[in-house]
Short mmCIF file of N, CA and C (backbone and C1' of nucleotides) in Angstrom, two decimals:
data_model
loop_
_atom_site.label_atom_id
_atom_site.label_comp_id
_atom_site.label_asym_id
_atom_site.label_seq_id
_atom_site.Cartn_x
_atom_site.Cartn_y
_atom_site.Cartn_z
N UNK A 19 19.18 27.25 3.35
CA UNK A 19 19.06 27.37 4.80
C UNK A 19 19.99 26.37 5.51
N UNK A 20 20.31 26.71 6.72
CA UNK A 20 21.20 25.84 7.47
C UNK A 20 20.54 24.48 7.74
N UNK A 21 19.24 24.55 7.96
CA UNK A 21 18.51 23.33 8.23
C UNK A 21 18.58 22.37 7.04
N UNK A 22 18.52 22.93 5.85
CA UNK A 22 18.58 22.11 4.65
C UNK A 22 19.95 21.47 4.48
N UNK A 23 20.99 22.21 4.84
CA UNK A 23 22.34 21.68 4.76
C UNK A 23 22.47 20.46 5.65
N UNK A 24 21.94 20.59 6.85
CA UNK A 24 22.00 19.48 7.79
C UNK A 24 21.30 18.25 7.22
N UNK A 25 20.11 18.50 6.64
CA UNK A 25 19.35 17.39 6.09
C UNK A 25 20.10 16.73 4.94
N UNK A 26 20.73 17.54 4.08
CA UNK A 26 21.48 17.00 2.95
C UNK A 26 22.63 16.13 3.41
N UNK A 27 23.38 16.64 4.38
CA UNK A 27 24.50 15.88 4.90
C UNK A 27 24.01 14.59 5.55
N UNK A 28 22.88 14.69 6.20
CA UNK A 28 22.31 13.51 6.86
C UNK A 28 21.95 12.46 5.83
N UNK A 29 21.29 12.90 4.75
CA UNK A 29 20.89 11.97 3.70
C UNK A 29 22.11 11.32 3.05
N UNK A 30 23.12 12.16 2.78
CA UNK A 30 24.34 11.61 2.18
C UNK A 30 24.96 10.56 3.10
N UNK A 31 24.96 10.91 4.39
CA UNK A 31 25.53 10.00 5.37
C UNK A 31 24.78 8.69 5.39
N UNK A 32 23.45 8.80 5.35
CA UNK A 32 22.62 7.61 5.39
C UNK A 32 22.85 6.73 4.17
N UNK A 33 22.87 7.36 2.97
CA UNK A 33 23.01 6.57 1.76
C UNK A 33 24.42 6.08 1.49
N UNK A 34 25.40 6.64 2.21
CA UNK A 34 26.76 6.16 2.05
C UNK A 34 27.15 5.26 3.21
N UNK A 35 26.20 5.06 4.08
CA UNK A 35 26.46 4.27 5.27
C UNK A 35 26.75 2.81 4.94
N UNK A 36 27.46 2.16 5.82
CA UNK A 36 27.76 0.74 5.66
C UNK A 36 26.48 -0.08 5.66
N UNK A 37 25.44 0.47 6.22
CA UNK A 37 24.17 -0.25 6.29
C UNK A 37 23.59 -0.48 4.91
N UNK A 38 24.12 0.21 3.90
CA UNK A 38 23.59 0.06 2.55
C UNK A 38 24.32 -1.01 1.76
N UNK A 39 25.22 -1.71 2.41
CA UNK A 39 25.94 -2.78 1.74
C UNK A 39 25.65 -4.11 2.40
N UNK A 40 25.52 -5.15 1.60
CA UNK A 40 25.15 -6.43 2.16
C UNK A 40 26.03 -7.56 1.63
N UNK A 41 26.20 -8.56 2.48
CA UNK A 41 26.92 -9.73 2.03
C UNK A 41 25.86 -10.68 1.51
N UNK A 42 26.30 -11.75 0.89
CA UNK A 42 25.39 -12.63 0.17
C UNK A 42 24.29 -13.23 1.05
N UNK A 43 24.65 -13.55 2.29
CA UNK A 43 23.67 -14.15 3.19
C UNK A 43 22.54 -13.19 3.53
N UNK A 44 22.93 -11.95 3.77
CA UNK A 44 21.94 -10.93 4.09
C UNK A 44 21.03 -10.67 2.90
N UNK A 45 21.66 -10.47 1.74
CA UNK A 45 20.88 -10.20 0.53
C UNK A 45 19.91 -11.34 0.25
N UNK A 46 20.38 -12.55 0.48
CA UNK A 46 19.56 -13.73 0.24
C UNK A 46 18.34 -13.72 1.18
N UNK A 47 18.60 -13.42 2.45
CA UNK A 47 17.52 -13.39 3.44
C UNK A 47 16.52 -12.27 3.13
N UNK A 48 17.04 -11.15 2.67
CA UNK A 48 16.18 -9.98 2.37
C UNK A 48 15.29 -10.21 1.17
N UNK A 49 15.80 -10.96 0.19
CA UNK A 49 15.07 -11.10 -1.08
C UNK A 49 14.40 -12.46 -1.28
N UNK A 50 14.83 -13.44 -0.49
CA UNK A 50 14.24 -14.76 -0.69
C UNK A 50 14.86 -15.47 -1.88
N UNK A 51 15.99 -14.97 -2.35
CA UNK A 51 16.71 -15.61 -3.45
C UNK A 51 17.92 -16.31 -2.84
N UNK A 52 18.11 -17.57 -3.16
CA UNK A 52 19.20 -18.34 -2.55
C UNK A 52 20.57 -17.79 -2.93
N UNK A 53 21.53 -18.01 -2.05
CA UNK A 53 22.88 -17.54 -2.32
C UNK A 53 23.43 -18.25 -3.56
N UNK A 54 23.01 -19.45 -3.77
CA UNK A 54 23.41 -20.23 -4.95
C UNK A 54 22.96 -19.50 -6.21
N UNK A 55 21.71 -19.04 -6.20
CA UNK A 55 21.17 -18.30 -7.33
C UNK A 55 21.90 -16.98 -7.50
N UNK A 56 22.15 -16.30 -6.39
CA UNK A 56 22.83 -15.01 -6.43
C UNK A 56 24.20 -15.15 -7.10
N UNK A 57 24.93 -16.18 -6.73
CA UNK A 57 26.26 -16.38 -7.34
C UNK A 57 26.12 -16.69 -8.83
N UNK A 58 25.13 -17.51 -9.14
CA UNK A 58 24.88 -17.87 -10.56
C UNK A 58 24.49 -16.64 -11.36
N UNK A 59 23.62 -15.82 -10.83
CA UNK A 59 23.18 -14.61 -11.52
C UNK A 59 24.35 -13.66 -11.77
N UNK A 60 25.26 -13.63 -10.80
CA UNK A 60 26.40 -12.73 -10.98
C UNK A 60 27.32 -13.26 -12.08
N UNK A 61 27.47 -14.58 -12.08
CA UNK A 61 28.33 -15.18 -13.12
C UNK A 61 27.76 -14.90 -14.51
N UNK A 62 26.43 -14.85 -14.59
CA UNK A 62 25.74 -14.56 -15.84
C UNK A 62 25.67 -13.06 -16.12
N UNK A 63 26.25 -12.28 -15.19
CA UNK A 63 26.24 -10.82 -15.33
C UNK A 63 24.85 -10.20 -15.22
N UNK A 64 23.96 -10.89 -14.53
CA UNK A 64 22.62 -10.35 -14.34
C UNK A 64 22.62 -9.38 -13.16
N UNK A 65 23.51 -9.61 -12.23
CA UNK A 65 23.69 -8.71 -11.08
C UNK A 65 25.20 -8.57 -10.89
N UNK A 66 25.60 -7.62 -10.09
CA UNK A 66 27.03 -7.46 -9.87
C UNK A 66 27.34 -7.07 -8.44
N UNK A 67 28.47 -7.56 -7.94
CA UNK A 67 28.87 -7.21 -6.58
C UNK A 67 29.97 -6.15 -6.66
N UNK A 68 30.24 -5.53 -5.54
CA UNK A 68 31.25 -4.49 -5.48
C UNK A 68 32.62 -5.05 -5.84
N UNK A 69 33.36 -4.29 -6.63
CA UNK A 69 34.73 -4.69 -6.97
C UNK A 69 35.58 -4.54 -5.72
N UNK A 70 36.10 -5.62 -5.22
CA UNK A 70 36.86 -5.54 -3.97
C UNK A 70 38.35 -5.41 -4.26
N UNK A 71 38.97 -4.47 -3.57
CA UNK A 71 40.39 -4.19 -3.80
C UNK A 71 41.30 -4.97 -2.86
N UNK A 72 40.72 -5.43 -1.76
CA UNK A 72 41.54 -6.15 -0.79
C UNK A 72 41.66 -7.64 -1.15
N UNK A 73 42.12 -8.41 -0.20
CA UNK A 73 42.32 -9.84 -0.46
C UNK A 73 41.10 -10.67 -0.05
N UNK A 74 40.05 -9.97 0.30
CA UNK A 74 38.84 -10.67 0.71
C UNK A 74 38.12 -11.25 -0.51
N UNK A 75 37.44 -12.36 -0.31
CA UNK A 75 36.72 -12.99 -1.41
C UNK A 75 35.21 -12.92 -1.24
N UNK A 76 34.80 -12.56 -0.03
CA UNK A 76 33.36 -12.50 0.21
C UNK A 76 32.72 -11.37 -0.61
N UNK A 77 31.68 -11.72 -1.33
CA UNK A 77 30.97 -10.73 -2.15
C UNK A 77 30.28 -9.67 -1.31
N UNK A 78 30.27 -8.46 -1.82
CA UNK A 78 29.55 -7.37 -1.15
C UNK A 78 28.66 -6.71 -2.20
N UNK A 79 27.40 -6.62 -1.87
CA UNK A 79 26.44 -6.04 -2.81
C UNK A 79 25.98 -4.67 -2.34
N UNK A 80 25.87 -3.76 -3.29
CA UNK A 80 25.36 -2.43 -2.96
C UNK A 80 23.85 -2.48 -2.92
N UNK A 81 23.28 -1.47 -2.27
CA UNK A 81 21.82 -1.40 -2.12
C UNK A 81 21.08 -1.53 -3.45
N UNK A 82 21.65 -0.95 -4.51
CA UNK A 82 20.99 -0.98 -5.81
C UNK A 82 20.77 -2.41 -6.31
N UNK A 83 21.69 -3.30 -5.92
CA UNK A 83 21.55 -4.68 -6.34
C UNK A 83 20.38 -5.34 -5.63
N UNK A 84 20.07 -4.84 -4.45
CA UNK A 84 18.92 -5.36 -3.71
C UNK A 84 17.66 -5.09 -4.54
N UNK A 85 17.61 -3.88 -5.11
CA UNK A 85 16.47 -3.52 -5.95
C UNK A 85 16.42 -4.40 -7.20
N UNK A 86 17.57 -4.62 -7.79
CA UNK A 86 17.65 -5.47 -8.99
C UNK A 86 17.17 -6.89 -8.69
N UNK A 87 17.74 -7.46 -7.63
CA UNK A 87 17.39 -8.83 -7.26
C UNK A 87 15.90 -8.96 -6.95
N UNK A 88 15.38 -7.99 -6.23
CA UNK A 88 13.96 -7.99 -5.89
C UNK A 88 13.11 -7.95 -7.17
N UNK A 89 13.54 -7.13 -8.12
CA UNK A 89 12.82 -7.02 -9.38
C UNK A 89 12.87 -8.31 -10.17
N UNK A 90 14.05 -8.91 -10.25
CA UNK A 90 14.21 -10.15 -11.00
C UNK A 90 13.35 -11.25 -10.38
N UNK A 91 13.37 -11.33 -9.06
CA UNK A 91 12.57 -12.34 -8.38
C UNK A 91 11.08 -12.12 -8.63
N UNK A 92 10.69 -10.86 -8.67
CA UNK A 92 9.28 -10.54 -8.90
C UNK A 92 8.81 -11.13 -10.23
N UNK A 93 9.56 -10.88 -11.30
CA UNK A 93 9.18 -11.37 -12.62
C UNK A 93 9.33 -12.88 -12.72
N UNK A 94 10.29 -13.41 -11.97
CA UNK A 94 10.49 -14.86 -11.94
C UNK A 94 9.23 -15.51 -11.34
N UNK A 95 8.75 -14.92 -10.27
CA UNK A 95 7.54 -15.43 -9.61
C UNK A 95 6.31 -15.26 -10.49
N UNK A 96 6.40 -14.31 -11.41
CA UNK A 96 5.29 -14.08 -12.34
C UNK A 96 5.27 -15.15 -13.42
N UNK A 97 6.34 -15.91 -13.48
CA UNK A 97 6.40 -17.00 -14.44
C UNK A 97 7.36 -16.80 -15.60
N UNK A 98 8.06 -15.67 -15.62
CA UNK A 98 8.99 -15.42 -16.71
C UNK A 98 10.28 -16.21 -16.50
N UNK A 99 11.00 -16.42 -17.58
CA UNK A 99 12.28 -17.11 -17.46
C UNK A 99 13.27 -16.11 -16.87
N UNK A 100 14.39 -16.62 -16.37
CA UNK A 100 15.38 -15.75 -15.76
C UNK A 100 15.85 -14.66 -16.72
N UNK A 101 16.19 -15.05 -17.95
CA UNK A 101 16.68 -14.09 -18.94
C UNK A 101 15.64 -13.00 -19.22
N UNK A 102 14.38 -13.41 -19.33
CA UNK A 102 13.32 -12.45 -19.59
C UNK A 102 13.09 -11.54 -18.40
N UNK A 103 13.15 -12.12 -17.21
CA UNK A 103 12.96 -11.34 -15.99
C UNK A 103 14.02 -10.25 -15.90
N UNK A 104 15.25 -10.62 -16.24
CA UNK A 104 16.34 -9.64 -16.22
C UNK A 104 16.10 -8.54 -17.23
N UNK A 105 15.63 -8.94 -18.42
CA UNK A 105 15.35 -7.96 -19.47
C UNK A 105 14.27 -6.99 -19.01
N UNK A 106 13.25 -7.52 -18.34
CA UNK A 106 12.15 -6.69 -17.82
C UNK A 106 12.70 -5.67 -16.83
N UNK A 107 13.52 -6.15 -15.91
CA UNK A 107 14.10 -5.27 -14.89
C UNK A 107 14.95 -4.19 -15.54
N UNK A 108 15.75 -4.60 -16.51
CA UNK A 108 16.59 -3.61 -17.21
C UNK A 108 15.73 -2.55 -17.88
N UNK A 109 14.62 -2.99 -18.43
CA UNK A 109 13.71 -2.07 -19.10
C UNK A 109 13.16 -1.05 -18.11
N UNK A 110 12.72 -1.55 -16.94
CA UNK A 110 12.18 -0.66 -15.92
C UNK A 110 13.23 0.31 -15.39
N UNK A 111 14.45 -0.21 -15.20
CA UNK A 111 15.53 0.64 -14.71
C UNK A 111 15.83 1.73 -15.73
N UNK A 112 15.77 1.33 -17.02
CA UNK A 112 16.01 2.27 -18.09
C UNK A 112 14.95 3.37 -18.09
N UNK A 113 13.69 2.95 -17.96
CA UNK A 113 12.58 3.91 -17.94
C UNK A 113 12.72 4.86 -16.76
N UNK A 114 12.96 4.30 -15.57
CA UNK A 114 13.04 5.16 -14.38
C UNK A 114 14.22 6.12 -14.48
N UNK A 115 15.25 5.69 -15.21
CA UNK A 115 16.41 6.55 -15.39
C UNK A 115 16.03 7.77 -16.22
N UNK A 116 15.24 7.54 -17.27
CA UNK A 116 14.79 8.64 -18.11
C UNK A 116 13.80 9.52 -17.39
N UNK A 117 12.94 8.88 -16.58
CA UNK A 117 11.95 9.66 -15.82
C UNK A 117 12.66 10.57 -14.82
N UNK A 118 13.66 10.01 -14.16
CA UNK A 118 14.41 10.81 -13.19
C UNK A 118 15.09 11.99 -13.88
N UNK A 119 15.66 11.71 -15.06
CA UNK A 119 16.33 12.75 -15.82
C UNK A 119 15.33 13.83 -16.21
N UNK A 120 14.16 13.38 -16.65
CA UNK A 120 13.10 14.31 -17.05
C UNK A 120 12.69 15.19 -15.87
N UNK A 121 12.44 14.57 -14.73
CA UNK A 121 12.02 15.32 -13.55
C UNK A 121 13.09 16.31 -13.10
N UNK A 122 14.33 15.85 -13.10
CA UNK A 122 15.43 16.73 -12.69
C UNK A 122 15.52 17.94 -13.60
N UNK A 123 15.45 17.70 -14.90
CA UNK A 123 15.59 18.80 -15.85
C UNK A 123 14.34 19.66 -15.92
N UNK A 124 13.21 19.11 -15.48
CA UNK A 124 11.96 19.88 -15.51
C UNK A 124 11.93 20.93 -14.41
N UNK A 125 12.47 20.58 -13.29
CA UNK A 125 12.46 21.51 -12.16
C UNK A 125 13.54 22.58 -12.34
N UNK A 126 13.10 23.78 -12.71
CA UNK A 126 14.03 24.87 -12.95
C UNK A 126 14.47 25.57 -11.67
N UNK A 127 13.53 25.66 -10.75
CA UNK A 127 13.83 26.36 -9.51
C UNK A 127 12.80 26.00 -8.44
N UNK A 128 13.23 26.07 -7.19
CA UNK A 128 12.32 25.84 -6.07
C UNK A 128 12.35 27.08 -5.20
N UNK A 129 11.22 27.77 -5.16
CA UNK A 129 11.14 29.02 -4.40
C UNK A 129 10.45 28.79 -3.06
N UNK A 130 11.16 29.08 -2.01
CA UNK A 130 10.57 28.91 -0.67
C UNK A 130 9.91 30.21 -0.23
N UNK A 131 8.66 30.12 0.15
CA UNK A 131 7.96 31.28 0.68
C UNK A 131 7.68 31.02 2.15
N UNK A 132 6.96 31.92 2.76
CA UNK A 132 6.67 31.78 4.19
C UNK A 132 5.87 30.52 4.48
N UNK A 133 4.77 30.38 3.73
CA UNK A 133 3.85 29.28 4.03
C UNK A 133 3.83 28.19 2.98
N UNK A 134 4.48 28.46 1.83
CA UNK A 134 4.41 27.46 0.76
C UNK A 134 5.69 27.40 -0.06
N UNK A 135 5.70 26.46 -0.97
CA UNK A 135 6.85 26.30 -1.86
C UNK A 135 6.35 26.32 -3.30
N UNK A 136 7.04 27.07 -4.15
CA UNK A 136 6.66 27.11 -5.56
C UNK A 136 7.76 26.50 -6.41
N UNK A 137 7.36 25.56 -7.24
CA UNK A 137 8.33 24.92 -8.13
C UNK A 137 8.16 25.48 -9.54
N UNK A 138 9.25 25.98 -10.07
CA UNK A 138 9.24 26.52 -11.43
C UNK A 138 9.53 25.38 -12.39
N UNK A 139 8.55 25.06 -13.26
CA UNK A 139 8.70 23.95 -14.19
C UNK A 139 9.09 24.37 -15.60
N UNK A 140 9.51 25.63 -15.72
CA UNK A 140 10.00 26.08 -17.02
C UNK A 140 8.96 26.65 -17.96
N UNK A 141 9.39 26.91 -19.21
CA UNK A 141 8.49 27.52 -20.19
C UNK A 141 7.30 26.63 -20.50
N UNK A 142 6.12 27.26 -20.54
CA UNK A 142 4.89 26.52 -20.79
C UNK A 142 4.64 26.35 -22.29
N UNK A 143 5.17 27.31 -23.09
CA UNK A 143 4.96 27.23 -24.53
C UNK A 143 6.20 27.65 -25.31
N UNK A 144 6.15 27.47 -26.60
CA UNK A 144 7.28 27.78 -27.45
C UNK A 144 7.61 29.27 -27.45
N UNK A 145 6.55 30.09 -27.32
CA UNK A 145 6.73 31.54 -27.37
C UNK A 145 7.55 32.05 -26.18
N UNK A 146 7.62 31.23 -25.15
CA UNK A 146 8.37 31.59 -23.95
C UNK A 146 7.89 32.89 -23.31
N UNK A 147 6.57 33.02 -23.21
CA UNK A 147 5.98 34.18 -22.55
C UNK A 147 5.31 33.77 -21.26
N UNK A 148 5.19 32.47 -21.04
CA UNK A 148 4.53 31.96 -19.85
C UNK A 148 5.33 30.79 -19.26
N UNK A 149 5.31 30.72 -17.96
CA UNK A 149 6.02 29.62 -17.30
C UNK A 149 5.04 28.80 -16.48
N UNK A 150 5.28 27.51 -16.40
CA UNK A 150 4.42 26.62 -15.60
C UNK A 150 4.98 26.54 -14.19
N UNK A 151 4.11 26.82 -13.23
CA UNK A 151 4.56 26.76 -11.84
C UNK A 151 3.63 25.89 -11.01
N UNK A 152 4.18 25.29 -9.99
CA UNK A 152 3.38 24.45 -9.10
C UNK A 152 3.52 24.99 -7.69
N UNK A 153 2.39 25.29 -7.07
CA UNK A 153 2.40 25.79 -5.70
C UNK A 153 2.10 24.63 -4.76
N UNK A 154 3.02 24.40 -3.83
CA UNK A 154 2.83 23.30 -2.87
C UNK A 154 2.39 23.83 -1.52
N UNK A 155 1.35 23.20 -0.98
CA UNK A 155 0.89 23.50 0.38
C UNK A 155 0.76 22.18 1.10
N UNK A 156 1.76 21.85 1.88
CA UNK A 156 1.74 20.55 2.53
C UNK A 156 1.86 19.48 1.47
N UNK A 157 0.95 18.52 1.46
CA UNK A 157 1.00 17.48 0.44
C UNK A 157 0.07 17.78 -0.73
N UNK A 158 -0.51 19.00 -0.71
CA UNK A 158 -1.40 19.40 -1.81
C UNK A 158 -0.61 20.31 -2.75
N UNK A 159 -0.99 20.31 -4.04
CA UNK A 159 -0.33 21.22 -4.96
C UNK A 159 -1.26 21.60 -6.12
N UNK A 160 -1.00 22.76 -6.66
CA UNK A 160 -1.80 23.25 -7.78
C UNK A 160 -0.87 23.81 -8.84
N UNK A 161 -1.27 23.65 -10.10
CA UNK A 161 -0.47 24.19 -11.19
C UNK A 161 -0.97 25.60 -11.53
N UNK A 162 -0.11 26.40 -12.08
CA UNK A 162 -0.47 27.78 -12.41
C UNK A 162 0.43 28.26 -13.53
N UNK A 163 -0.18 29.04 -14.44
CA UNK A 163 0.59 29.62 -15.54
C UNK A 163 0.96 31.04 -15.15
N UNK A 164 2.24 31.34 -15.24
CA UNK A 164 2.68 32.68 -14.84
C UNK A 164 3.24 33.43 -16.06
N UNK A 165 2.67 34.66 -16.30
CA UNK A 165 3.17 35.49 -17.40
C UNK A 165 4.62 35.87 -17.08
N UNK A 166 5.41 35.92 -18.11
CA UNK A 166 6.80 36.23 -17.85
C UNK A 166 7.28 37.51 -18.49
P DA B 17 28.62 -21.23 15.15
"O5'" DA B 17 28.93 -19.89 14.40
"C5'" DA B 17 28.47 -18.64 14.89
"C4'" DA B 17 28.61 -17.65 13.77
"C3'" DA B 17 27.72 -17.96 12.58
"O3'" DA B 17 27.27 -16.74 12.00
"C1'" DA B 17 29.99 -18.00 11.89
P DT B 18 26.05 -16.76 10.98
"O5'" DT B 18 26.73 -16.34 9.59
"C5'" DT B 18 28.10 -16.60 9.41
"C4'" DT B 18 28.62 -15.89 8.19
"C3'" DT B 18 27.87 -16.22 6.90
"O3'" DT B 18 27.88 -15.08 6.04
"C1'" DT B 18 30.06 -17.11 6.82
P DT B 19 27.19 -15.10 4.60
"O5'" DT B 19 28.41 -15.50 3.66
"C5'" DT B 19 29.57 -14.69 3.65
"C4'" DT B 19 30.61 -15.23 2.70
"C3'" DT B 19 30.03 -15.68 1.34
"O3'" DT B 19 30.81 -15.09 0.30
"C1'" DT B 19 31.40 -17.39 2.28
P DC B 20 30.56 -15.46 -1.22
"O5'" DC B 20 31.73 -16.48 -1.52
"C5'" DC B 20 33.08 -16.12 -1.18
"C4'" DC B 20 34.04 -17.05 -1.91
"C3'" DC B 20 33.41 -17.56 -3.20
"O3'" DC B 20 34.21 -17.47 -4.34
"C1'" DC B 20 33.97 -19.39 -1.75
P DT B 21 33.54 -17.80 -5.73
"O5'" DT B 21 34.13 -19.25 -6.07
"C5'" DT B 21 35.54 -19.47 -5.92
"C4'" DT B 21 35.84 -20.93 -6.20
"C3'" DT B 21 35.20 -21.47 -7.47
"O3'" DT B 21 36.16 -22.24 -8.20
"C1'" DT B 21 34.52 -22.79 -5.60
P DG B 22 35.82 -22.79 -9.65
"O5'" DG B 22 35.53 -24.33 -9.33
"C5'" DG B 22 36.45 -25.05 -8.51
"C4'" DG B 22 35.90 -26.44 -8.23
"C3'" DG B 22 35.23 -27.10 -9.44
"O3'" DG B 22 35.58 -28.48 -9.45
"C1'" DG B 22 33.70 -27.01 -7.65
P DA B 23 35.17 -29.37 -10.70
"O5'" DA B 23 34.16 -30.39 -10.02
"C5'" DA B 23 34.54 -31.05 -8.81
"C4'" DA B 23 33.37 -31.85 -8.27
"C3'" DA B 23 32.59 -32.60 -9.34
"O3'" DA B 23 32.17 -33.85 -8.80
"C1'" DA B 23 31.13 -31.17 -8.19
P DC B 24 31.85 -35.05 -9.76
"O5'" DC B 24 30.40 -35.51 -9.24
"C5'" DC B 24 30.20 -35.82 -7.86
"C4'" DC B 24 28.71 -35.96 -7.59
"C3'" DC B 24 27.95 -36.64 -8.72
"O3'" DC B 24 26.91 -37.45 -8.16
"C1'" DC B 24 27.03 -34.51 -8.31
P DA B 25 27.10 -39.10 -8.20
"O5'" DA B 25 26.68 -39.71 -6.81
"C5'" DA B 25 27.07 -39.03 -5.59
"C4'" DA B 25 26.25 -39.60 -4.41
"C3'" DA B 25 26.41 -41.09 -4.22
"O3'" DA B 25 26.23 -41.41 -2.83
"C1'" DA B 25 24.14 -40.62 -4.72
P DT C 13 17.21 -20.64 -10.82
"O5'" DT C 13 17.20 -21.68 -9.60
"C5'" DT C 13 17.47 -23.00 -10.00
"C4'" DT C 13 17.35 -23.87 -8.77
"C3'" DT C 13 18.11 -23.34 -7.54
"O3'" DT C 13 17.39 -23.69 -6.38
"C1'" DT C 13 19.05 -25.38 -8.24
P DG C 14 17.97 -23.32 -4.89
"O5'" DG C 14 18.29 -24.75 -4.27
"C5'" DG C 14 17.29 -25.75 -4.30
"C4'" DG C 14 17.83 -27.03 -3.67
"C3'" DG C 14 18.56 -26.78 -2.35
"O3'" DG C 14 18.24 -27.84 -1.45
"C1'" DG C 14 20.06 -27.75 -3.94
P DT C 15 18.78 -27.78 0.05
"O5'" DT C 15 20.18 -28.54 -0.05
"C5'" DT C 15 20.21 -29.84 -0.57
"C4'" DT C 15 21.64 -30.36 -0.54
"C3'" DT C 15 22.43 -29.92 0.70
"O3'" DT C 15 23.18 -31.02 1.17
"C1'" DT C 15 23.62 -29.37 -1.24
P DC C 16 23.50 -31.13 2.75
"O5'" DC C 16 24.86 -31.94 2.74
"C5'" DC C 16 25.12 -32.86 1.68
"C4'" DC C 16 26.59 -32.80 1.26
"C3'" DC C 16 27.49 -32.32 2.42
"O3'" DC C 16 28.57 -33.23 2.59
"C1'" DC C 16 27.91 -31.06 0.44
P DA C 17 29.57 -33.05 3.81
"O5'" DA C 17 30.99 -32.99 3.09
"C5'" DA C 17 31.18 -33.73 1.88
"C4'" DA C 17 32.44 -33.23 1.18
"C3'" DA C 17 33.55 -32.89 2.16
"O3'" DA C 17 34.80 -33.34 1.64
"C1'" DA C 17 33.01 -30.96 0.86
P DG C 18 35.99 -33.61 2.67
"O5'" DG C 18 36.91 -32.33 2.43
"C5'" DG C 18 37.39 -32.07 1.12
"C4'" DG C 18 38.06 -30.71 1.10
"C3'" DG C 18 38.88 -30.40 2.37
"O3'" DG C 18 40.06 -29.73 1.96
"C1'" DG C 18 37.27 -28.71 2.05
P DA C 19 41.13 -29.16 3.04
"O5'" DA C 19 41.10 -27.60 2.73
"C5'" DA C 19 41.21 -27.18 1.37
"C4'" DA C 19 41.06 -25.69 1.29
"C3'" DA C 19 41.87 -24.89 2.32
"O3'" DA C 19 42.44 -23.77 1.68
"C1'" DA C 19 39.58 -24.32 2.51
P DA C 20 43.46 -22.83 2.48
"O5'" DA C 20 42.57 -21.52 2.65
"C5'" DA C 20 41.99 -20.90 1.51
"C4'" DA C 20 41.26 -19.64 1.93
"C3'" DA C 20 42.00 -18.82 3.00
"O3'" DA C 20 41.78 -17.44 2.74
"C1'" DA C 20 39.86 -19.40 3.82
#
DNA sequence: ATTCTGACA
DNA sequence: TGTCAGAA
């Protein structure tokens, strides 16, 4: 639908916006991690800033690094050492990466109806005679097996 | 005004 | 890790 196209472009615009990039002072203020620590973490390769092509030296961090830094600080506050905190964050990022991949590959099709949306989740069994479907109504949803 | 690197009363 | 200097 045309409406969906608009929303997609809007989302792309939002996530590619300059607002998603931060300099060290901003990132520090947002996360409560000192700029001194941020520079040290980068030197240790625990976080990374954008590769800058110009002659500027000021670090620029992408939004994803905000998530990383926040995660590292969380485990640090839990009492873990810096190296362990980083390992924990990497583990979570790894897991979420697989979960995202799983979810993406699980969704075979999204069928829009008048009042609801049905998500096709693929074959329900090895015999491939039934498919698992999820009917969405607002924020509610139900699973259903559909003969194929 | 901010950030960068290097150094340590 | 904080902080300060001197430069960009």
